Amino acid sequence: MRFLSKDAEYLFYLAVIVYWFTRKRENREMVAQALTSACLAFGIGTILSHLFYRDRPFVTHQVHQMIEHAANASFPSDHSIGSFVIAFSIFLYRKKDGVIWMALAALIAFSRIWNGVHYPLDVLSGALIGIVSSMIVYQLFAKLAWPRKLLSGAINLYESVEFRIWKKS
């Protein structure tokens, strides 16, 4: 549970890097959309944490806190936002992979409750924010031409630079 609460999030960062460097266009689009979704989701989470501040369980209750954590806002869970936004972005592109990532995100969310740093509503709201943000961004790119063109242009630019670097080596 300690690993899930503190370090499992790094698996999501690693996944983003691995998917990007597979050099498949679809994976790069997925990663770009996941990162865009994360920006939206964390922005929403930051606003909500200021509007609806709530102390963490270990601050207001007698709990056995299994991991150290700052006594800052508990609502919503940033770990849930981050893991679910990436997991659901992967799910939208790659269903089988996405199910595994969603399961890991759920384990991370549960571990945050288990370890006494979040309430259930904190992780549920974080999961919801992550999932909804991913769906919004995915739909935005699917329905509007200018985000697709912007994404395609950015990936093309990156790939041209990448090609030049690999060609020189």
XYZ file of N, CA and C in Angstrom:
507
model
N 0.827 -1.198 0.000
C 0.000 0.000 0.000
C 0.870 1.261 0.000
N 1.982 1.213 0.687
C 2.874 2.382 0.674
C 3.397 2.647 -0.735
N 3.807 1.582 -1.421
C 4.286 1.751 -2.790
C 3.199 2.368 -3.662
N 1.979 1.855 -3.565
C 0.891 2.388 -4.380
C 0.643 3.863 -4.080
N 0.683 4.230 -2.817
C 0.402 5.616 -2.433
C 1.503 6.592 -2.812
N 2.731 6.150 -2.718
C 3.842 7.087 -2.905
C 4.534 6.979 -4.252
N 4.698 5.766 -4.764
C 5.591 5.577 -5.910
C 4.943 5.028 -7.181
N 3.752 4.464 -7.094
C 3.126 3.862 -8.283
C 2.820 4.906 -9.346
N 2.642 6.156 -8.946
C 2.367 7.199 -9.936
C 3.506 7.321 -10.955
N 4.717 6.961 -10.554
C 5.851 7.032 -11.478
C 5.707 6.042 -12.633
N 4.929 4.985 -12.431
C 4.665 4.043 -13.518
C 3.883 4.730 -14.644
N 3.003 5.659 -14.267
C 2.244 6.403 -15.274
C 3.166 7.329 -16.065
N 4.102 7.965 -15.378
C 5.061 8.830 -16.070
C 5.913 8.007 -17.030
N 6.327 6.846 -16.561
C 7.116 5.949 -17.402
C 6.301 5.510 -18.618
N 5.030 5.209 -18.408
C 4.166 4.792 -19.520
C 4.075 5.881 -20.585
N 3.909 7.123 -20.151
C 3.822 8.236 -21.092
C 5.101 8.306 -21.934
N 6.239 8.143 -21.286
C 7.518 8.189 -22.000
C 7.643 7.013 -22.967
N 7.306 5.817 -22.500
C 7.428 4.629 -23.353
C 6.488 4.722 -24.549
N 5.228 5.078 -24.300
C 4.287 5.207 -25.424
C 4.783 6.245 -26.429
N 5.318 7.349 -25.942
C 5.803 8.392 -26.850
C 6.934 7.868 -27.721
N 7.901 7.193 -27.096
C 9.096 6.788 -27.822
C 8.949 5.481 -28.590
N 7.725 4.933 -28.647
C 7.490 3.808 -29.562
C 7.459 4.300 -31.001
N 7.363 5.617 -31.156
C 7.368 6.291 -32.458
C 6.152 5.947 -33.316
N 5.089 5.524 -32.695
C 3.840 5.309 -33.429
C 3.019 6.585 -33.321
N 2.506 7.017 -34.433
C 1.746 8.270 -34.487
C 0.565 8.253 -33.513
N -0.175 7.157 -33.489
C -1.347 7.053 -32.607
C -0.941 7.175 -31.138
N 0.164 6.558 -30.766
C 0.635 6.660 -29.380
C 1.030 8.087 -29.042
N 1.644 8.769 -29.974
C 2.042 10.156 -29.721
C 0.817 11.057 -29.587
N -0.197 10.811 -30.386
C -1.443 11.566 -30.236
C -2.075 11.280 -28.874
N -2.053 10.023 -28.471
C -2.603 9.626 -27.174
C -1.873 10.331 -26.034
N -0.558 10.344 -26.093
C 0.242 10.995 -25.052
C -0.025 12.496 -25.027
N -0.072 13.121 -26.184
C -0.329 14.560 -26.239
C -1.708 14.879 -25.656
N -2.681 14.060 -25.985
C -4.014 14.283 -25.432
C -4.044 14.007 -23.934
N -3.305 13.018 -23.480
C -3.238 12.731 -22.040
C -2.632 13.907 -21.282
N -1.577 14.488 -21.821
C -0.931 15.615 -21.153
C -1.810 16.860 -21.194
N -2.517 17.073 -22.302
C -3.461 18.184 -22.384
C -4.592 17.982 -21.371
N -5.079 16.756 -21.288
C -6.133 16.425 -20.323
C -5.652 16.633 -18.892
N -4.401 16.286 -18.636
C -3.843 16.463 -17.294
C -3.789 17.937 -16.922
N -3.427 18.780 -17.865
C -3.408 20.225 -17.590
C -4.800 20.716 -17.209
N -5.792 20.303 -17.972
C -7.172 20.679 -17.672
C -7.598 20.134 -16.313
N -7.342 18.857 -16.077
C -7.777 18.210 -14.836
C -7.115 18.822 -13.605
N -5.811 19.061 -13.668
C -5.133 19.650 -12.511
C -5.548 21.105 -12.303
N -5.865 21.799 -13.374
C -6.401 23.154 -13.229
C -7.726 23.142 -12.487
N -8.609 22.237 -12.880
C -9.897 22.098 -12.191
C -9.680 21.696 -10.737
N -8.787 20.740 -10.505
C -8.506 20.287 -9.143
C -7.975 21.393 -8.257
N -7.108 22.229 -8.803
C -6.549 23.348 -8.030
C -7.636 24.338 -7.642
N -8.496 24.660 -8.587
C -9.598 25.581 -8.286
C -10.500 24.994 -7.211
N -10.866 23.722 -7.346
C -11.743 23.083 -6.355
C -11.102 23.013 -4.973
N -9.794 22.779 -4.933
C -9.127 22.682 -3.627
C -9.142 24.018 -2.893
N -9.162 25.111 -3.644
C -9.241 26.430 -3.013
C -10.672 26.797 -2.636
N -11.620 26.348 -3.421
C -13.023 26.660 -3.139
C -13.600 25.798 -2.015
N -13.166 24.544 -1.950
C -13.723 23.590 -0.979
C -12.609 22.954 -0.163
N -11.880 23.758 0.571
C -10.756 23.249 1.354
C -11.260 22.281 2.421
N -10.589 21.160 2.530
C -10.900 20.198 3.583
C -9.587 19.624 4.093
N -9.467 19.579 5.434
C -8.276 18.976 6.040
C -8.205 17.495 5.712
N -7.010 16.976 5.735
C -6.800 15.543 5.499
C -7.278 14.741 6.718
N -7.584 13.453 6.501
C -8.087 12.631 7.611
C -7.162 12.605 8.828
N -5.859 12.583 8.605
C -4.940 12.505 9.742
C -4.876 13.807 10.538
N -5.402 14.897 9.974
C -5.435 16.174 10.680
C -6.644 16.245 11.604
N -7.780 15.772 11.121
C -9.031 15.926 11.884
C -9.467 14.672 12.635
N -8.873 13.535 12.360
C -9.268 12.277 13.004
C -8.037 11.545 13.540
N -8.286 10.651 14.432
C -7.231 9.781 14.946
C -7.088 8.614 13.964
N -6.119 8.705 13.074
C -5.894 7.637 12.093
C -4.443 7.192 12.169
N -4.223 5.966 11.759
C -2.869 5.443 11.678
C -2.325 5.818 10.307
N -1.598 6.929 10.261
C -1.054 7.435 9.009
C 0.168 6.621 8.631
N 0.088 5.917 7.510
C 1.161 5.008 7.115
C 2.221 5.666 6.225
N 1.912 6.822 5.668
C 2.895 7.559 4.874
C 2.894 9.004 5.341
N 4.026 9.646 5.206
C 4.101 11.054 5.584
C 3.501 11.898 4.477
N 2.819 12.944 4.909
C 2.196 13.835 3.939
C 2.001 15.192 4.576
N 2.120 16.231 3.770
C 1.866 17.585 4.258
C 0.393 17.710 4.650
N 0.121 18.557 5.605
C -1.254 18.768 6.074
C -1.939 19.840 5.222
N -1.971 19.602 3.910
C -2.606 20.549 2.995
C -3.988 20.036 2.584
N -4.577 20.624 1.562
C -5.935 20.269 1.153
C -6.047 18.802 0.747
N -7.102 18.186 1.215
C -7.360 16.783 0.919
C -8.212 16.611 -0.333
N -9.045 17.593 -0.616
C -10.015 17.496 -1.701
C -9.615 18.383 -2.861
N -9.631 17.877 -4.070
C -9.683 16.479 -4.506
C -8.285 15.861 -4.494
N -8.213 14.569 -4.668
C -6.937 13.863 -4.647
C -6.168 14.074 -5.951
N -4.990 14.691 -5.841
C -4.146 14.881 -7.020
C -3.655 13.551 -7.583
N -3.379 12.590 -6.699
C -2.929 11.283 -7.177
C -4.026 10.614 -8.011
N -5.265 10.749 -7.566
C -6.374 10.176 -8.337
C -6.557 10.913 -9.658
N -6.475 12.218 -9.611
C -6.601 12.993 -10.851
C -5.526 12.536 -11.840
N -4.284 12.534 -11.408
C -3.174 12.208 -12.310
C -3.222 10.797 -12.854
N -3.512 9.833 -11.995
C -3.515 8.450 -12.470
C -4.721 8.177 -13.365
N -5.885 8.693 -13.011
C -7.065 8.435 -13.833
C -7.050 9.208 -15.147
N -6.493 10.408 -15.156
C -6.463 11.168 -16.411
C -5.579 10.456 -17.430
N -4.467 9.911 -17.000
C -3.587 9.190 -17.928
C -4.186 7.833 -18.281
N -4.684 7.116 -17.275
C -5.262 5.786 -17.523
C -6.432 5.862 -18.490
N -7.313 6.839 -18.303
C -8.481 6.918 -19.176
C -8.093 7.414 -20.570
N -7.105 8.261 -20.656
C -6.610 8.678 -21.975
C -6.066 7.473 -22.735
N -5.353 6.613 -22.044
C -4.857 5.385 -22.670
C -6.038 4.501 -23.065
N -7.027 4.382 -22.183
C -8.197 3.557 -22.452
C -8.929 4.002 -23.715
N -9.025 5.298 -23.926
C -9.728 5.815 -25.103
C -9.057 5.400 -26.407
N -7.767 5.135 -26.373
C -7.024 4.734 -27.568
C -6.751 3.233 -27.621
N -6.453 2.662 -26.465
C -6.003 1.275 -26.403
C -6.753 0.589 -25.262
N -7.898 -0.003 -25.595
C -8.813 -0.542 -24.576
C -8.132 -1.543 -23.626
N -7.419 -2.520 -24.158
C -6.807 -3.545 -23.302
C -5.774 -2.938 -22.357
N -4.903 -2.116 -22.887
C -3.915 -1.437 -22.042
C -4.628 -0.550 -21.023
N -5.643 0.153 -21.486
C -6.364 1.083 -20.635
C -7.021 0.427 -19.435
N -7.547 -0.775 -19.617
C -8.167 -1.492 -18.493
C -7.131 -1.753 -17.403
N -5.950 -2.137 -17.804
C -4.872 -2.393 -16.827
C -4.496 -1.098 -16.109
N -4.338 -0.019 -16.863
C -3.984 1.262 -16.256
C -5.099 1.785 -15.352
N -6.353 1.567 -15.746
C -7.478 1.984 -14.898
C -7.475 1.200 -13.583
N -7.163 -0.095 -13.656
C -7.088 -0.911 -12.440
C -5.980 -0.394 -11.522
N -4.842 -0.054 -12.090
C -3.754 0.496 -11.281
C -4.153 1.839 -10.675
N -4.840 2.669 -11.444
C -5.312 3.957 -10.919
C -6.271 3.733 -9.746
N -7.154 2.753 -9.864
C -8.086 2.445 -8.774
C -7.341 1.966 -7.532
N -6.296 1.174 -7.724
C -5.493 0.711 -6.582
C -4.779 1.887 -5.911
N -4.276 2.795 -6.699
C -3.632 3.981 -6.131
C -4.643 4.782 -5.320
N -5.825 4.993 -5.879
C -6.871 5.749 -5.180
C -7.228 5.065 -3.859
N -7.420 3.754 -3.894
C -7.753 3.016 -2.676
C -6.628 3.125 -1.643
N -5.395 3.042 -2.105
C -4.262 3.100 -1.178
C -4.175 4.442 -0.470
N -4.597 5.485 -1.128
C -4.561 6.820 -0.512
C -5.553 6.898 0.654
N -6.678 6.211 0.529
C -7.635 6.126 1.640
C -7.058 5.225 2.728
N -6.576 4.073 2.335
C -6.027 3.082 3.265
C -4.914 3.678 4.128
N -4.086 4.506 3.520
C -2.942 5.080 4.221
C -3.280 6.357 4.991
N -4.544 6.741 5.005
C -4.993 7.832 5.863
C -4.741 9.238 5.368
N -4.512 9.402 4.061
C -4.244 10.748 3.553
C -5.408 11.335 2.748
N -6.437 10.524 2.473
C -7.614 11.008 1.747
C -8.880 10.339 2.266
N -9.982 11.055 2.070
C -11.317 10.492 2.288
C -11.775 9.854 0.970
N -12.754 8.936 1.038
C -13.251 8.333 -0.209
C -13.742 9.363 -1.237
N -14.427 10.412 -0.794
C -14.918 11.421 -1.731
C -13.769 12.145 -2.436
N -12.642 12.294 -1.759
C -11.473 12.941 -2.370
C -10.988 12.162 -3.587
N -10.863 10.845 -3.432
C -10.339 10.037 -4.534
C -11.395 9.817 -5.608
N -12.655 9.707 -5.218
C -13.719 9.567 -6.218
C -13.839 10.831 -7.069
N -13.757 11.984 -6.424
C -13.838 13.233 -7.188
C -12.606 13.388 -8.071
N -11.438 13.008 -7.581
C -10.228 13.054 -8.402
C -10.343 12.150 -9.623
N -10.878 10.945 -9.412
C -11.077 10.013 -10.529
C -12.052 10.603 -11.546
N -13.131 11.166 -11.057
C -14.140 11.749 -11.943
C -13.563 12.928 -12.739
N -12.815 13.780 -12.062
C -12.185 14.916 -12.746
C -11.238 14.421 -13.838
N -10.428 13.413 -13.521
C -9.491 12.865 -14.502
C -10.194 12.246 -15.697
N -11.225 11.453 -15.444
C -11.951 10.780 -16.519
C -12.699 11.786 -17.398
N -13.410 12.715 -16.766
C -14.178 13.697 -17.533
C -13.244 14.602 -18.346
N -12.135 15.011 -17.765
C -11.175 15.840 -18.501
C -10.645 15.097 -19.720
N -10.344 13.814 -19.556
C -9.869 13.008 -20.688
C -10.923 12.917 -21.781
N -12.173 12.713 -21.381
C -13.249 12.617 -22.373
C -13.446 13.942 -23.109
N -13.395 15.056 -22.364
C -13.566 16.373 -22.989
C -12.475 16.631 -24.019
N -11.241 16.396 -23.643
C -10.124 16.651 -24.562
C -10.192 15.709 -25.762
N -10.502 14.451 -25.519
C -10.621 13.479 -26.606
C -11.691 13.917 -27.598
N -12.841 14.341 -27.095
C -13.933 14.805 -27.952
C -13.554 16.099 -28.681
N -12.864 16.975 -27.982
C -12.415 18.229 -28.588
C -11.544 17.946 -29.810
N -10.604 17.024 -29.658
C -9.722 16.682 -30.769
C -10.465 15.914 -31.860
N -11.480 15.148 -31.481
C -12.224 14.369 -32.470
C -13.176 15.235 -33.290
N -13.754 16.254 -32.679
C -14.812 17.021 -33.338
C -14.353 18.336 -33.971
N -13.271 18.908 -33.475
C -12.831 20.202 -33.988
C -11.555 20.053 -34.813
N -11.529 20.726 -35.950
C -10.378 20.606 -36.854
C -9.136 21.307 -36.322
N -9.279 22.492 -35.720
C -8.083 23.252 -35.333
C -7.250 22.561 -34.255
N -7.850 21.884 -33.246
C -6.969 21.165 -32.307
C -6.230 20.008 -32.977
N -6.910 19.320 -33.912
C -6.243 18.229 -34.643
C -5.087 18.752 -35.473
N -5.306 19.886 -36.146
C -4.238 20.478 -36.966
C -3.075 20.937 -36.094
N -3.395 21.532 -34.962
C -2.358 21.974 -34.029
C -1.564 20.786 -33.506
N -2.254 19.726 -33.112
C -1.599 18.516 -32.618
C -0.744 17.887 -33.716
N -1.297 17.772 -34.897
C -0.563 17.172 -36.008
C 0.678 17.989 -36.350
N 0.532 19.302 -36.381
C 1.674 20.167 -36.664
C 2.759 20.053 -35.606
N 2.353 19.992 -34.340
C 3.326 19.863 -33.244
C 4.067 18.535 -33.328
N 3.335 17.465 -33.596
C 3.979 16.151 -33.704
C 4.889 16.112 -34.933
N 4.436 16.682 -36.047
C 5.286 16.730 -37.257
C 6.582 17.492 -36.993
N 6.472 18.619 -36.310
C 7.656 19.405 -35.974
C 8.604 18.595 -35.094
N 8.059 17.973 -34.066
C 8.885 17.150 -33.177
C 9.572 16.040 -33.973
N 8.806 15.357 -34.826
C 9.367 14.230 -35.571
C 10.435 14.672 -36.570
N 10.298 15.864 -37.131
C 11.341 16.344 -38.045
C 12.630 16.632 -37.285
N 12.511 17.212 -36.098
C 13.688 17.451 -35.252
C 14.286 16.113 -34.810
N 13.431 15.198 -34.410
C 13.890 13.875 -33.980
C 14.629 13.167 -35.117
N 14.086 13.255 -36.325
C 14.716 12.619 -37.480
C 16.104 13.193 -37.738
N 16.222 14.519 -37.649
C 17.529 15.165 -37.861
C 18.539 14.729 -36.812
N 18.107 14.610 -35.591
C 19.012 14.193 -34.511
C 19.473 12.756 -34.733
N 18.523 11.850 -35.085
C 18.884 10.454 -35.305
C 19.752 10.299 -36.545
N 19.503 11.148 -37.540
C 20.283 11.076 -38.781
C 21.739 11.449 -38.533
N 21.959 12.413 -37.650
C 23.325 12.865 -37.337
C 24.082 11.844 -36.511
N 23.386 11.012 -35.755
C 24.109 10.063 -34.891
C 24.556 8.813 -35.581
